[in-house]
Short mmCIF file of C-alpha atoms and ligand atoms in Angstrom, two decimals:
data_model
loop_
_atom_site.label_atom_id
_atom_site.label_comp_id
_atom_site.label_asym_id
_atom_site.label_seq_id
_atom_site.Cartn_x
_atom_site.Cartn_y
_atom_site.Cartn_z
CA MET A 1 -38.52 -77.55 30.04
CA ARG A 2 -41.31 -74.46 30.83
CA LYS A 3 -42.38 -72.86 28.02
CA TYR A 4 -43.24 -69.08 27.87
CA ARG A 5 -45.74 -67.78 25.02
CA VAL A 6 -44.18 -64.80 23.60
CA ILE A 7 -46.47 -62.01 22.66
CA VAL A 8 -44.80 -60.41 19.50
CA MET A 9 -47.59 -57.90 18.81
CA ALA A 10 -45.60 -54.45 19.99
CA ASN A 11 -47.20 -50.76 20.75
CA GLN A 12 -47.94 -47.96 17.86
CA THR A 13 -44.61 -46.36 17.75
CA VAL A 14 -43.53 -42.25 16.71
CA LEU A 15 -39.74 -41.98 15.95
CA VAL A 16 -38.64 -38.41 17.44
CA LEU A 17 -35.75 -37.67 15.30
CA ASP A 18 -32.93 -35.63 16.90
CA PHE A 19 -31.39 -32.92 14.75
CA GLY A 20 -29.63 -31.98 17.98
CA GLY A 21 -32.31 -29.58 20.10
CA GLN A 22 -32.36 -29.59 23.33
CA TYR A 23 -36.04 -31.08 23.71
CA LYS A 24 -35.70 -34.42 21.85
CA GLU A 25 -36.64 -36.43 25.34
CA LEU A 26 -39.27 -33.87 26.21
CA ILE A 27 -41.15 -34.59 23.10
CA ALA A 28 -40.67 -38.18 23.64
CA ARG A 29 -42.50 -38.02 26.83
CA ARG A 30 -44.74 -35.78 25.64
CA VAL A 31 -45.72 -38.47 22.94
CA ARG A 32 -46.03 -41.57 25.99
CA GLU A 33 -47.75 -39.38 27.76
CA CYS A 34 -50.44 -38.94 25.51
CA ASN A 35 -49.94 -42.56 25.79
CA VAL A 36 -48.21 -43.13 22.59
CA HIS A 37 -44.95 -45.45 22.48
CA SER A 38 -41.91 -42.48 20.72
CA HIS A 39 -38.56 -44.04 20.67
CA ILE A 40 -35.50 -41.38 19.99
CA LEU A 41 -33.15 -41.83 17.23
CA SER A 42 -30.87 -39.59 15.22
CA GLY A 43 -31.66 -37.83 12.14
CA ASP A 44 -30.10 -38.84 9.61
CA THR A 45 -30.93 -42.67 9.99
CA PRO A 46 -30.82 -44.54 7.05
CA LEU A 47 -35.19 -44.61 5.51
CA GLU A 48 -34.78 -48.25 5.91
CA THR A 49 -33.96 -48.20 9.40
CA ILE A 50 -36.69 -46.19 9.63
CA GLN A 51 -39.23 -48.54 8.49
CA SER A 52 -38.28 -50.96 9.99
CA TYR A 53 -40.05 -49.18 13.23
CA GLN A 54 -42.92 -49.21 11.28
CA PRO A 55 -43.89 -45.70 12.27
CA ILE A 56 -47.53 -44.19 12.51
CA GLY A 57 -45.59 -41.18 13.43
CA LEU A 58 -42.95 -39.36 12.81
CA ILE A 59 -41.52 -35.99 14.53
CA LEU A 60 -38.48 -34.02 13.46
CA THR A 61 -36.91 -32.22 16.67
CA GLY A 62 -35.76 -28.75 16.61
CA GLY A 63 -31.62 -27.85 16.47
CA PRO A 64 -29.14 -25.17 16.15
CA ASN A 65 -28.43 -25.47 12.59
CA SER A 66 -29.41 -23.52 9.15
CA VAL A 67 -30.82 -25.96 6.75
CA TYR A 68 -28.03 -24.66 4.16
CA ASP A 69 -25.00 -25.10 6.37
CA ALA A 70 -23.37 -27.98 4.11
CA SER A 71 -22.84 -29.53 7.45
CA SER A 72 -26.46 -29.00 9.14
CA PRO A 73 -28.21 -32.09 9.27
CA LYS A 74 -30.17 -33.62 7.17
CA CYS A 75 -33.10 -36.65 7.12
CA ALA A 76 -33.77 -38.30 3.33
CA PRO A 77 -35.95 -36.08 1.23
CA GLU A 78 -38.47 -39.17 0.57
CA LEU A 79 -39.11 -39.53 4.21
CA PHE A 80 -41.69 -37.13 3.05
CA SER A 81 -43.17 -39.44 0.72
CA LEU A 82 -43.67 -42.51 2.71
CA GLY A 83 -47.24 -41.69 3.09
CA VAL A 84 -46.08 -41.48 7.25
CA PRO A 85 -47.49 -38.53 8.80
CA VAL A 86 -44.66 -35.69 9.66
CA LEU A 87 -44.42 -33.23 12.39
CA GLY A 88 -41.82 -30.70 11.78
CA ILE A 89 -40.91 -28.60 14.97
CA CYS A 90 -38.33 -25.23 14.89
CA TYR A 91 -35.41 -26.72 12.43
CA GLY A 92 -37.61 -29.73 11.69
CA ALA A 93 -40.49 -27.54 10.53
CA GLN A 94 -37.20 -25.52 8.52
CA LEU A 95 -36.22 -28.60 6.82
CA LEU A 96 -39.35 -30.08 5.95
CA CYS A 97 -39.80 -26.96 4.09
CA HIS A 98 -36.72 -27.01 2.42
CA LEU A 99 -36.68 -31.00 1.54
CA CYS A 100 -40.20 -29.87 -0.02
CA GLY A 101 -39.28 -27.38 -2.42
CA GLY A 102 -40.19 -24.13 0.05
CA LYS A 103 -37.64 -21.42 0.89
CA VAL A 104 -36.07 -20.56 4.35
CA LYS A 105 -34.26 -17.29 5.18
CA SER A 106 -32.32 -15.82 8.22
CA CYS A 107 -34.28 -13.73 10.11
CA GLU A 108 -33.21 -9.83 10.54
CA VAL A 109 -33.48 -10.25 14.32
CA SER A 110 -34.10 -13.72 15.85
CA GLU A 111 -37.32 -14.61 17.53
CA TYR A 112 -37.27 -16.21 21.36
CA GLY A 113 -39.63 -16.19 23.90
CA VAL A 114 -43.10 -16.37 24.35
CA THR A 115 -45.29 -14.36 21.51
CA GLU A 116 -48.98 -14.60 20.07
CA ALA A 117 -49.66 -16.84 17.06
CA GLU A 118 -52.84 -16.13 15.10
CA PHE A 119 -54.63 -18.46 13.12
CA THR A 120 -55.39 -18.17 9.35
CA LYS A 121 -58.53 -19.36 7.52
CA PHE A 122 -56.74 -22.53 6.48
CA ALA A 123 -56.71 -23.71 10.44
CA ALA A 124 -59.97 -24.34 10.94
CA GLU A 125 -60.18 -27.33 8.78
CA SER A 126 -56.92 -28.21 10.26
CA PRO A 127 -57.03 -31.73 12.40
CA LEU A 128 -53.37 -30.39 14.13
CA PHE A 129 -55.79 -27.13 15.40
CA GLU A 130 -58.62 -29.15 16.56
CA GLY A 131 -60.45 -27.47 19.04
CA LEU A 132 -58.60 -24.30 19.87
CA GLU A 133 -59.07 -20.99 18.82
CA GLY A 134 -58.53 -17.29 19.00
CA ALA A 135 -54.60 -16.68 19.46
CA GLN A 136 -52.24 -19.06 20.59
CA GLU A 137 -49.49 -18.33 23.40
CA VAL A 138 -46.66 -20.14 22.07
CA LEU A 139 -42.70 -20.66 22.62
CA MET A 140 -40.47 -19.21 19.27
CA SER A 141 -36.79 -19.87 19.50
CA HIS A 142 -35.00 -19.50 15.91
CA THR A 143 -33.14 -17.41 14.08
CA ASP A 144 -34.47 -18.55 10.60
CA TYR A 145 -37.81 -18.92 9.16
CA ILE A 146 -40.10 -20.84 6.62
CA SER A 147 -40.23 -17.72 3.60
CA ASP A 148 -41.61 -19.47 1.06
CA LEU A 149 -44.11 -22.32 1.39
CA PRO A 150 -43.29 -25.55 -0.46
CA ASP A 151 -45.93 -26.16 -2.84
CA GLY A 152 -49.12 -27.42 -2.10
CA PHE A 153 -48.95 -26.31 1.55
CA VAL A 154 -51.43 -23.69 3.14
CA ARG A 155 -50.19 -21.61 6.20
CA THR A 156 -51.97 -22.25 9.63
CA MET A 157 -50.32 -19.53 11.69
CA SER A 158 -48.35 -16.28 11.94
CA THR A 159 -47.20 -14.43 14.14
CA ASN A 160 -45.65 -10.71 13.74
CA HIS A 161 -42.60 -11.45 13.32
CA CYS A 162 -42.86 -15.11 11.51
CA PRO A 163 -45.19 -14.90 8.85
CA THR A 164 -45.19 -19.01 8.85
CA ALA A 165 -45.43 -20.21 12.53
CA ALA A 166 -47.38 -22.89 11.71
CA MET A 167 -48.18 -24.92 7.70
CA GLU A 168 -49.27 -27.73 6.37
CA ASN A 169 -50.29 -29.78 3.36
CA ARG A 170 -53.19 -31.91 4.70
CA SER A 171 -53.48 -34.50 1.69
CA ARG A 172 -49.64 -35.79 1.93
CA LYS A 173 -49.66 -35.42 6.20
CA LEU A 174 -47.23 -33.26 6.53
CA TYR A 175 -47.00 -30.69 9.34
CA ALA A 176 -44.75 -28.28 10.41
CA VAL A 177 -44.57 -25.40 13.54
CA GLN A 178 -42.04 -22.74 13.98
CA PHE A 179 -42.73 -22.84 17.58
CA HIS A 180 -41.84 -25.39 20.23
CA PRO A 181 -45.14 -27.11 20.97
CA GLU A 182 -43.67 -29.77 23.61
CA VAL A 183 -42.63 -27.01 26.24
CA VAL A 184 -45.30 -25.72 28.54
CA HIS A 185 -45.10 -22.15 27.34
CA THR A 186 -46.70 -23.20 24.63
CA HIS A 187 -49.89 -23.29 26.38
CA ARG A 188 -51.84 -25.50 24.30
CA GLY A 189 -48.95 -27.75 22.92
CA ILE A 190 -49.77 -30.77 24.19
CA GLU A 191 -53.06 -30.52 22.57
CA MET A 192 -51.46 -29.91 19.48
CA ILE A 193 -49.05 -32.96 19.97
CA HIS A 194 -51.71 -34.89 20.97
CA ASN A 195 -53.73 -34.08 18.03
CA PHE A 196 -51.22 -34.79 15.59
CA LEU A 197 -51.03 -38.76 17.47
CA TYR A 198 -54.83 -39.12 17.30
CA GLY A 199 -56.10 -37.20 14.69
CA VAL A 200 -53.30 -37.37 11.93
CA CYS A 201 -51.40 -40.37 12.86
CA GLY A 202 -54.34 -42.94 13.93
CA ALA A 203 -52.60 -43.78 17.15
CA VAL A 204 -54.81 -46.08 19.12
CA GLY A 205 -53.28 -45.12 22.94
CA ASP A 206 -52.25 -48.45 23.50
CA TYR A 207 -48.90 -47.67 25.42
CA SER A 208 -49.57 -47.86 29.17
CA MET A 209 -47.18 -49.02 32.09
CA ASP A 210 -49.44 -51.94 32.81
CA ASP A 211 -48.65 -53.19 29.33
CA TYR A 212 -45.25 -52.67 29.05
CA ILE A 213 -44.86 -54.62 32.24
CA GLU A 214 -46.65 -57.86 30.69
CA ARG A 215 -44.59 -57.11 27.54
CA GLN A 216 -41.07 -57.06 29.57
CA ILE A 217 -42.14 -59.87 31.50
CA GLU A 218 -42.97 -62.49 28.45
CA ALA A 219 -39.76 -60.84 26.93
CA VAL A 220 -37.58 -61.82 30.41
CA ARG A 221 -39.40 -65.30 30.06
CA ALA A 222 -38.67 -66.24 26.50
CA ARG A 223 -34.68 -64.53 26.71
CA VAL A 224 -33.76 -66.19 29.60
CA GLY A 225 -35.59 -69.11 29.46
CA ASP A 226 -34.72 -71.78 32.65
CA ASP A 227 -31.41 -70.06 32.86
CA GLN A 228 -29.96 -67.95 35.97
CA VAL A 229 -30.20 -64.15 36.41
CA ILE A 230 -28.28 -61.87 38.72
CA LEU A 231 -29.35 -58.63 39.49
CA GLY A 232 -27.18 -55.59 40.49
CA LEU A 233 -29.20 -54.42 43.31
CA SER A 234 -27.93 -50.92 44.72
CA GLY A 235 -30.89 -50.28 46.51
CA GLY A 236 -31.92 -47.55 44.45
CA VAL A 237 -35.13 -46.94 42.08
CA ASP A 238 -33.80 -48.27 39.05
CA SER A 239 -32.70 -51.49 40.31
CA SER A 240 -35.23 -52.26 43.09
CA VAL A 241 -38.12 -51.88 40.94
CA CYS A 242 -36.10 -54.51 38.25
CA ALA A 243 -35.61 -56.20 41.15
CA ALA A 244 -39.59 -56.66 41.40
CA LEU A 245 -40.59 -56.72 37.42
CA LEU A 246 -37.56 -59.93 37.54
CA SER A 247 -38.96 -61.74 40.73
CA LYS A 248 -42.67 -62.13 38.75
CA ALA A 249 -41.16 -62.41 35.19
CA VAL A 250 -38.60 -65.59 36.57
CA PRO A 251 -39.34 -66.52 40.43
CA GLY A 252 -36.83 -68.46 41.80
CA GLN A 253 -34.26 -67.86 39.06
CA LEU A 254 -33.37 -64.43 40.23
CA THR A 255 -30.10 -63.74 42.72
CA CYS A 256 -29.85 -60.02 44.06
CA ILE A 257 -26.46 -59.00 44.60
CA TYR A 258 -25.56 -56.02 46.57
CA VAL A 259 -22.01 -54.99 46.05
CA ASP A 260 -21.17 -52.70 48.45
CA HIS A 261 -18.33 -51.00 46.91
CA GLY A 262 -17.29 -48.57 50.25
CA PHE A 263 -19.15 -45.67 48.51
CA MET A 264 -21.80 -45.32 49.85
CA ARG A 265 -23.98 -42.85 52.35
CA LYS A 266 -24.31 -43.50 56.03
CA HIS A 267 -25.63 -46.45 57.57
CA GLU A 268 -26.94 -46.89 53.95
CA SER A 269 -25.43 -50.35 53.15
CA GLU A 270 -27.15 -51.61 56.87
CA GLU A 271 -30.24 -50.14 55.29
CA ILE A 272 -30.91 -51.90 52.10
CA GLU A 273 -29.81 -54.98 53.49
CA HIS A 274 -32.29 -54.79 56.24
CA ALA A 275 -34.65 -53.82 53.40
CA PHE A 276 -34.30 -56.90 51.04
CA ALA A 277 -32.93 -59.63 53.28
CA GLY A 278 -35.90 -59.92 54.43
CA GLN A 279 -37.95 -60.36 51.52
CA ASP A 280 -39.01 -63.28 48.72
CA ILE A 281 -35.46 -63.04 46.45
CA ARG A 282 -32.27 -63.92 46.96
CA PHE A 283 -30.55 -61.67 48.27
CA VAL A 284 -26.63 -61.71 48.33
CA ARG A 285 -24.02 -58.59 50.14
CA VAL A 286 -20.71 -58.79 49.23
CA ASP A 287 -18.27 -56.74 51.06
CA ALA A 288 -15.91 -55.58 47.71
CA SER A 289 -14.67 -52.34 49.69
CA ASP A 290 -11.32 -53.29 49.50
CA LEU A 291 -10.67 -54.44 45.96
CA PHE A 292 -12.95 -50.69 44.82
CA ILE A 293 -10.91 -48.46 46.97
CA ASN A 294 -7.56 -49.67 46.08
CA ALA A 295 -8.04 -49.48 42.49
CA LEU A 296 -9.03 -46.31 42.50
CA ALA A 297 -6.21 -45.16 44.47
CA GLY A 298 -3.72 -42.30 42.59
CA VAL A 299 -6.91 -41.76 40.02
CA ALA A 300 -8.64 -38.38 39.76
CA ASP A 301 -9.97 -38.41 36.62
CA PRO A 302 -14.03 -38.71 36.41
CA GLU A 303 -14.05 -40.78 33.51
CA THR A 304 -11.68 -43.32 34.29
CA LYS A 305 -13.26 -43.76 37.99
CA ARG A 306 -16.68 -44.27 36.41
CA LYS A 307 -15.28 -47.03 34.33
CA THR A 308 -12.93 -48.26 36.64
CA ILE A 309 -16.27 -49.13 38.73
CA GLY A 310 -17.90 -50.19 36.00
CA ARG A 311 -15.14 -52.92 35.31
CA LEU A 312 -15.24 -53.90 39.00
CA PHE A 313 -19.11 -54.26 39.68
CA VAL A 314 -19.06 -57.08 36.78
CA GLU A 315 -16.32 -58.79 37.86
CA VAL A 316 -17.54 -58.99 40.91
CA PHE A 317 -20.70 -60.13 40.10
CA ARG A 318 -18.89 -62.91 37.88
CA GLN A 319 -17.17 -64.15 40.45
CA GLU A 320 -20.70 -64.66 42.21
CA ALA A 321 -22.48 -65.65 39.72
CA ALA A 322 -19.60 -68.73 39.52
CA LYS A 323 -20.43 -69.63 42.91
CA ILE A 324 -24.08 -69.91 41.82
CA GLY A 325 -23.70 -72.10 38.98
CA ARG A 326 -25.57 -71.79 35.41
CA VAL A 327 -25.95 -67.77 35.78
CA GLU A 328 -26.08 -66.70 31.80
CA TYR A 329 -27.47 -63.62 32.56
CA LEU A 330 -26.76 -60.20 34.11
CA ALA A 331 -29.90 -57.79 35.10
CA GLN A 332 -29.36 -54.23 35.13
CA GLY A 333 -31.87 -51.23 36.37
CA THR A 334 -30.59 -49.35 33.07
CA ILE A 335 -32.80 -46.68 32.16
CA TYR A 336 -33.69 -44.50 28.80
CA PRO A 337 -32.18 -41.22 30.17
CA ASP A 338 -28.82 -43.63 30.95
CA VAL A 339 -28.25 -44.67 27.55
CA ILE A 340 -29.20 -41.46 25.91
CA GLU A 341 -26.60 -39.06 28.33
CA SER A 342 -24.18 -42.05 27.43
CA GLY A 343 -23.76 -41.17 24.46
CA ASN A 344 -23.21 -43.08 21.12
CA ASP A 345 -21.62 -42.62 17.57
CA LYS A 346 -23.77 -39.27 17.21
CA ALA A 347 -24.70 -37.83 20.08
CA ALA A 348 -21.64 -36.40 22.38
CA THR A 349 -21.10 -38.13 25.54
CA ILE A 350 -21.76 -36.75 28.59
CA LYS A 351 -21.02 -38.86 31.30
CA SER A 352 -20.32 -42.63 31.31
CA HIS A 353 -23.38 -44.20 32.91
CA HIS A 354 -21.27 -47.01 34.95
CA ASN A 355 -24.09 -49.67 33.46
CA VAL A 356 -24.03 -48.26 29.90
CA GLY A 357 -20.55 -46.71 28.71
CA GLY A 358 -18.81 -47.76 31.81
CA LEU A 359 -19.38 -51.26 30.96
CA PRO A 360 -16.41 -53.70 29.60
CA ASP A 361 -16.88 -54.84 26.09
CA GLU A 362 -16.50 -58.50 27.42
CA ILE A 363 -18.87 -59.14 29.98
CA GLY A 364 -18.40 -62.36 30.44
CA PHE A 365 -22.21 -63.57 30.38
CA LYS A 366 -24.57 -64.53 27.02
CA GLY A 367 -26.24 -61.37 27.43
CA VAL A 368 -27.87 -58.47 29.73
CA VAL A 369 -30.98 -58.54 30.78
CA GLU A 370 -32.49 -54.34 31.11
CA PRO A 371 -36.15 -54.35 31.49
CA LEU A 372 -36.28 -50.78 32.05
CA ARG A 373 -33.95 -50.09 29.41
CA GLY A 374 -36.70 -48.28 27.41
CA LEU A 375 -38.45 -45.99 30.16
CA PHE A 376 -37.86 -42.20 32.00
CA LYS A 377 -37.89 -41.77 35.05
CA ASP A 378 -41.09 -41.45 36.37
CA GLU A 379 -42.80 -44.07 33.82
CA VAL A 380 -40.30 -46.58 35.86
CA ARG A 381 -41.79 -44.86 39.08
CA GLU A 382 -45.15 -45.70 37.79
CA VAL A 383 -43.81 -49.35 37.32
CA GLY A 384 -42.60 -49.75 40.82
CA ARG A 385 -45.77 -48.48 42.32
CA LYS A 386 -47.93 -50.64 40.12
CA LEU A 387 -45.87 -54.00 41.21
CA GLY A 388 -46.42 -52.71 44.77
CA LEU A 389 -43.55 -51.32 45.95
CA PRO A 390 -43.43 -48.99 48.42
CA ASP A 391 -43.98 -44.97 47.81
CA ALA A 392 -40.90 -44.60 49.98
CA LEU A 393 -38.28 -46.85 48.21
CA VAL A 394 -40.15 -45.84 45.09
CA ASN A 395 -39.92 -41.60 45.79
CA ARG A 396 -36.39 -42.05 46.53
CA GLN A 397 -34.00 -39.79 44.86
CA PRO A 398 -31.23 -40.77 42.72
CA PHE A 399 -27.94 -42.14 43.69
CA PRO A 400 -25.40 -42.68 41.32
CA GLY A 401 -24.67 -46.41 40.35
CA PRO A 402 -20.46 -45.06 41.29
CA GLY A 403 -21.36 -43.69 44.67
CA LEU A 404 -19.84 -40.79 46.47
CA ALA A 405 -16.77 -41.57 44.57
CA ILE A 406 -18.20 -39.53 42.05
CA ARG A 407 -18.98 -37.09 44.52
CA ILE A 408 -15.13 -36.80 45.62
CA ILE A 409 -13.30 -34.28 43.15
CA GLY A 410 -9.87 -35.54 42.38
CA GLU A 411 -8.48 -38.88 44.25
CA VAL A 412 -10.79 -40.70 46.67
CA THR A 413 -9.51 -42.07 50.05
CA ARG A 414 -10.84 -43.44 53.21
CA GLY A 415 -10.03 -40.58 54.98
CA LYS A 416 -12.28 -38.40 52.65
CA LEU A 417 -15.54 -40.30 51.79
CA ALA A 418 -15.66 -40.51 56.31
CA ILE A 419 -15.69 -36.89 55.89
CA LEU A 420 -18.20 -36.47 53.00
CA ARG A 421 -20.11 -39.17 54.66
CA ASP A 422 -20.77 -37.26 58.07
CA ALA A 423 -21.22 -33.72 56.04
CA ASP A 424 -23.64 -35.27 53.46
CA ALA A 425 -25.75 -37.14 56.25
CA ILE A 426 -26.35 -33.71 57.96
CA VAL A 427 -27.19 -31.91 54.54
CA ARG A 428 -29.99 -34.49 53.87
CA GLU A 429 -31.16 -34.11 57.23
CA GLU A 430 -31.79 -30.85 57.30
CA ILE A 431 -32.78 -30.04 53.52
CA GLY A 432 -35.08 -33.33 54.25
CA ASN A 433 -36.40 -31.75 56.83
CA ALA A 434 -37.15 -28.32 56.11
CA ASP A 435 -39.40 -29.77 53.15
CA CYS A 436 -38.52 -27.14 51.00
CA GLY A 437 -38.93 -28.78 47.49
CA ALA A 438 -35.68 -29.79 46.13
CA ASP A 439 -36.29 -33.48 44.15
CA GLN A 440 -32.43 -34.49 44.61
CA TYR A 441 -29.37 -33.17 47.46
CA PHE A 442 -26.35 -34.03 48.50
CA ALA A 443 -22.82 -32.85 49.29
CA VAL A 444 -19.66 -33.06 47.41
CA LEU A 445 -16.08 -32.97 48.78
CA THR A 446 -14.32 -30.51 46.57
CA ASP A 447 -10.60 -30.58 46.03
CA LEU A 448 -10.19 -26.97 47.11
CA ARG A 449 -8.35 -26.50 50.48
CA SER A 450 -8.28 -23.11 52.02
CA VAL A 451 -7.09 -21.16 55.21
CA GLY A 452 -9.35 -20.98 58.17
CA VAL A 453 -9.28 -20.56 61.66
CA MET A 454 -10.43 -22.70 64.56
CA GLY A 455 -10.52 -21.23 67.92
CA ASP A 456 -7.44 -19.85 68.04
CA PHE A 457 -5.78 -22.16 65.64
CA ARG A 458 -5.23 -21.82 61.89
CA THR A 459 -6.66 -24.46 59.69
CA TYR A 460 -6.00 -25.58 56.29
CA ASP A 461 -9.16 -27.70 55.42
CA TYR A 462 -11.71 -29.12 52.53
CA THR A 463 -14.54 -27.33 50.82
CA LEU A 464 -17.96 -28.83 51.46
CA ALA A 465 -20.26 -27.72 48.40
CA ILE A 466 -23.85 -28.56 48.55
CA ARG A 467 -25.82 -29.25 45.89
CA ALA A 468 -29.76 -29.10 45.93
CA VAL A 469 -31.54 -29.27 42.45
CA ILE A 470 -35.71 -29.02 41.42
CA THR A 471 -36.04 -31.45 38.44
CA GLY A 472 -38.25 -33.30 37.00
CA ASP A 473 -37.07 -35.86 34.85
CA PHE A 474 -33.27 -35.48 35.77
CA MET A 475 -32.32 -34.26 32.44
CA THR A 476 -32.68 -30.33 32.91
CA ALA A 477 -32.65 -28.95 36.50
CA GLU A 478 -32.49 -26.27 38.33
CA TYR A 479 -30.53 -24.91 41.34
CA ALA A 480 -33.04 -25.22 44.36
CA ARG A 481 -34.02 -21.39 46.10
CA LEU A 482 -33.21 -22.61 49.77
CA PRO A 483 -34.00 -20.21 52.43
CA HIS A 484 -30.61 -18.33 54.25
CA GLU A 485 -31.59 -19.86 57.01
CA LEU A 486 -31.18 -23.44 56.14
CA LEU A 487 -28.04 -23.07 54.66
CA SER A 488 -26.65 -20.83 57.67
CA LYS A 489 -27.58 -24.08 59.74
CA MET A 490 -26.39 -26.50 57.81
CA SER A 491 -23.17 -24.20 57.41
CA ARG A 492 -22.66 -24.29 60.86
CA ARG A 493 -23.71 -27.89 61.94
CA ILE A 494 -20.84 -29.15 59.25
CA THR A 495 -17.90 -26.69 60.46
CA ASN A 496 -18.60 -27.70 63.82
CA GLU A 497 -19.59 -31.22 63.58
CA VAL A 498 -17.42 -32.99 61.15
CA ASP A 499 -13.40 -32.58 60.94
CA HIS A 500 -11.53 -31.23 58.19
CA ILE A 501 -14.26 -29.33 56.63
CA ASN A 502 -13.77 -25.05 56.97
CA ARG A 503 -15.93 -23.81 54.13
CA VAL A 504 -19.04 -24.66 52.78
CA VAL A 505 -20.86 -22.95 49.64
CA TYR A 506 -23.89 -23.79 47.77
CA ASP A 507 -23.43 -24.50 44.18
CA ILE A 508 -26.41 -22.25 42.42
CA THR A 509 -25.72 -23.81 38.38
CA ASP A 510 -28.97 -24.86 36.91
CA LYS A 511 -28.42 -27.95 34.30
CA PRO A 512 -27.26 -26.86 32.22
CA PRO A 513 -24.64 -25.49 31.85
CA ALA A 514 -23.70 -28.33 35.18
CA THR A 515 -24.67 -31.42 35.33
CA ILE A 516 -26.25 -32.35 38.22
CA GLU A 517 -23.42 -34.81 39.92
CA TYR A 518 -19.93 -33.11 39.85
CA GLU A 519 -18.21 -36.23 37.98
P1 XMP B 1 -26.08 -35.80 36.10
O1 XMP B 1 -24.86 -35.35 36.45
O2 XMP B 1 -25.96 -36.30 34.69
O3 XMP B 1 -27.02 -36.70 36.54
O4 XMP B 1 -26.82 -34.22 35.66
C1 XMP B 1 -28.57 -36.99 35.98
C2 XMP B 1 -29.23 -37.93 37.08
O5 XMP B 1 -28.34 -39.23 36.78
C3 XMP B 1 -28.33 -39.70 38.10
N1 XMP B 1 -26.76 -39.80 38.17
C4 XMP B 1 -26.30 -41.72 37.85
N2 XMP B 1 -26.97 -42.76 38.13
N3 XMP B 1 -25.75 -43.97 37.40
C5 XMP B 1 -26.42 -44.14 38.02
O6 XMP B 1 -27.57 -44.76 38.56
C6 XMP B 1 -24.56 -43.17 37.25
O7 XMP B 1 -23.38 -43.39 36.51
C7 XMP B 1 -24.89 -41.51 37.23
N4 XMP B 1 -24.41 -40.30 37.07
C8 XMP B 1 -25.39 -39.12 37.42
C9 XMP B 1 -27.87 -37.88 39.16
O8 XMP B 1 -27.65 -38.59 40.41
C10 XMP B 1 -28.87 -37.64 38.35
O9 XMP B 1 -29.95 -37.50 39.23
#
């Protein structure tokens, strides 16, 4: 039996304690951009759990509440006496103030937007502001403010409307900023985060993708031993990078199964088979389209669709595993945002990603292997490049696991799939050729039918929506400002070339409040 050495040493970790703010992922990513590992936990996580991570620092996020609301999320006051450096941001700053004995009051007028903050004389000695001087542009977004500092704290920054824009107690390593250093609008915010990590927490910068790859390879080997693993390969970035990593970790024990659920885009299954079948991995294509399409007959609810697809994926994997023999592990290309957006007992479920919330409770394998579960999308791409995957694959747009089934509003039928495939191929061709900076673009078949006229005849056909967004992290997005000529060209081509579509609309909604996909 093969034996592998397990590396037990872990990265230094900064915990991001979430109090319901919209920027928790952004804070976590900023920390990682500084080469320090970060992990998000709910703000009211018990002290022992927090300590079990042996964090080198804690960052308390913003949030919509007031510290005086009985129901507002709180951490244990002892958190501030652990000797672990803390940076409180916005609500996190007010909470730190409140729990350390200071006072927080409501502003007469809420303060939103970029403003100038001045350093006080105490800032000259502050490790948080090392290398910074003069007025600083900062993004404020608050309705409460710190009115009385807790004992032992000094004010380091203030603005016209906010007497305490920053405060600190250097000896206790407690820092608080009312503004948001994690957003680009706070021009030197990333330097402040860097200063907190390196100047206060004593970070050594041991988090890198090279290191991550090595650790995951060791961890997968230790976990899997001599057993066989199957990986659900969709041809997307995440599962392809996962395949590349696993083929390094457990070569000879990996079978990649591509389940064609019948919801793929035009010619996509053939392209994926072509890309992977020639590689040095066992690749199996399973045509399960009848199974999936029949199971979705009459199903219109988005979550039911996602859960049904999640369940059937596992069913098919199990059948294929039985054919291979000794398969104990199911591998998946799950990434960190899938986990965050699928919710938990604290955070609201936005969508059950088929590979997280969509998984049935009893999966029938000894375990699930998810080596990318801790990574953001841009980190997954970096891992892919480091493992030698071609740019075209690494930079592919995301395509959701449930495929076109969640881009057809309402019941999915073979007829609707055929319509959407043809329209989507036109959208992707035209926007792709226009090179207009959109990060993800596709077509959605709505369940709206309306009256049109074609030649001399009345039509009563579907409305197609075009979605194109600009986003870096896919957690928030802006709709792409596509030129009107491009929109008209797509509209004309789609209504002329695709049967049963007589109306085309362009979606001009950002995320939030919408999501990128429709279901
Ligand atoms: P939403 O619609 O939540 O999508 O704004 C954010 C990003 O995630 C992709 N997405 C998925 N990817 N399985 C996936 O692998 C899924 O179930 C899934 N749902 C959404 C979506 O395309 C977008 O890039």
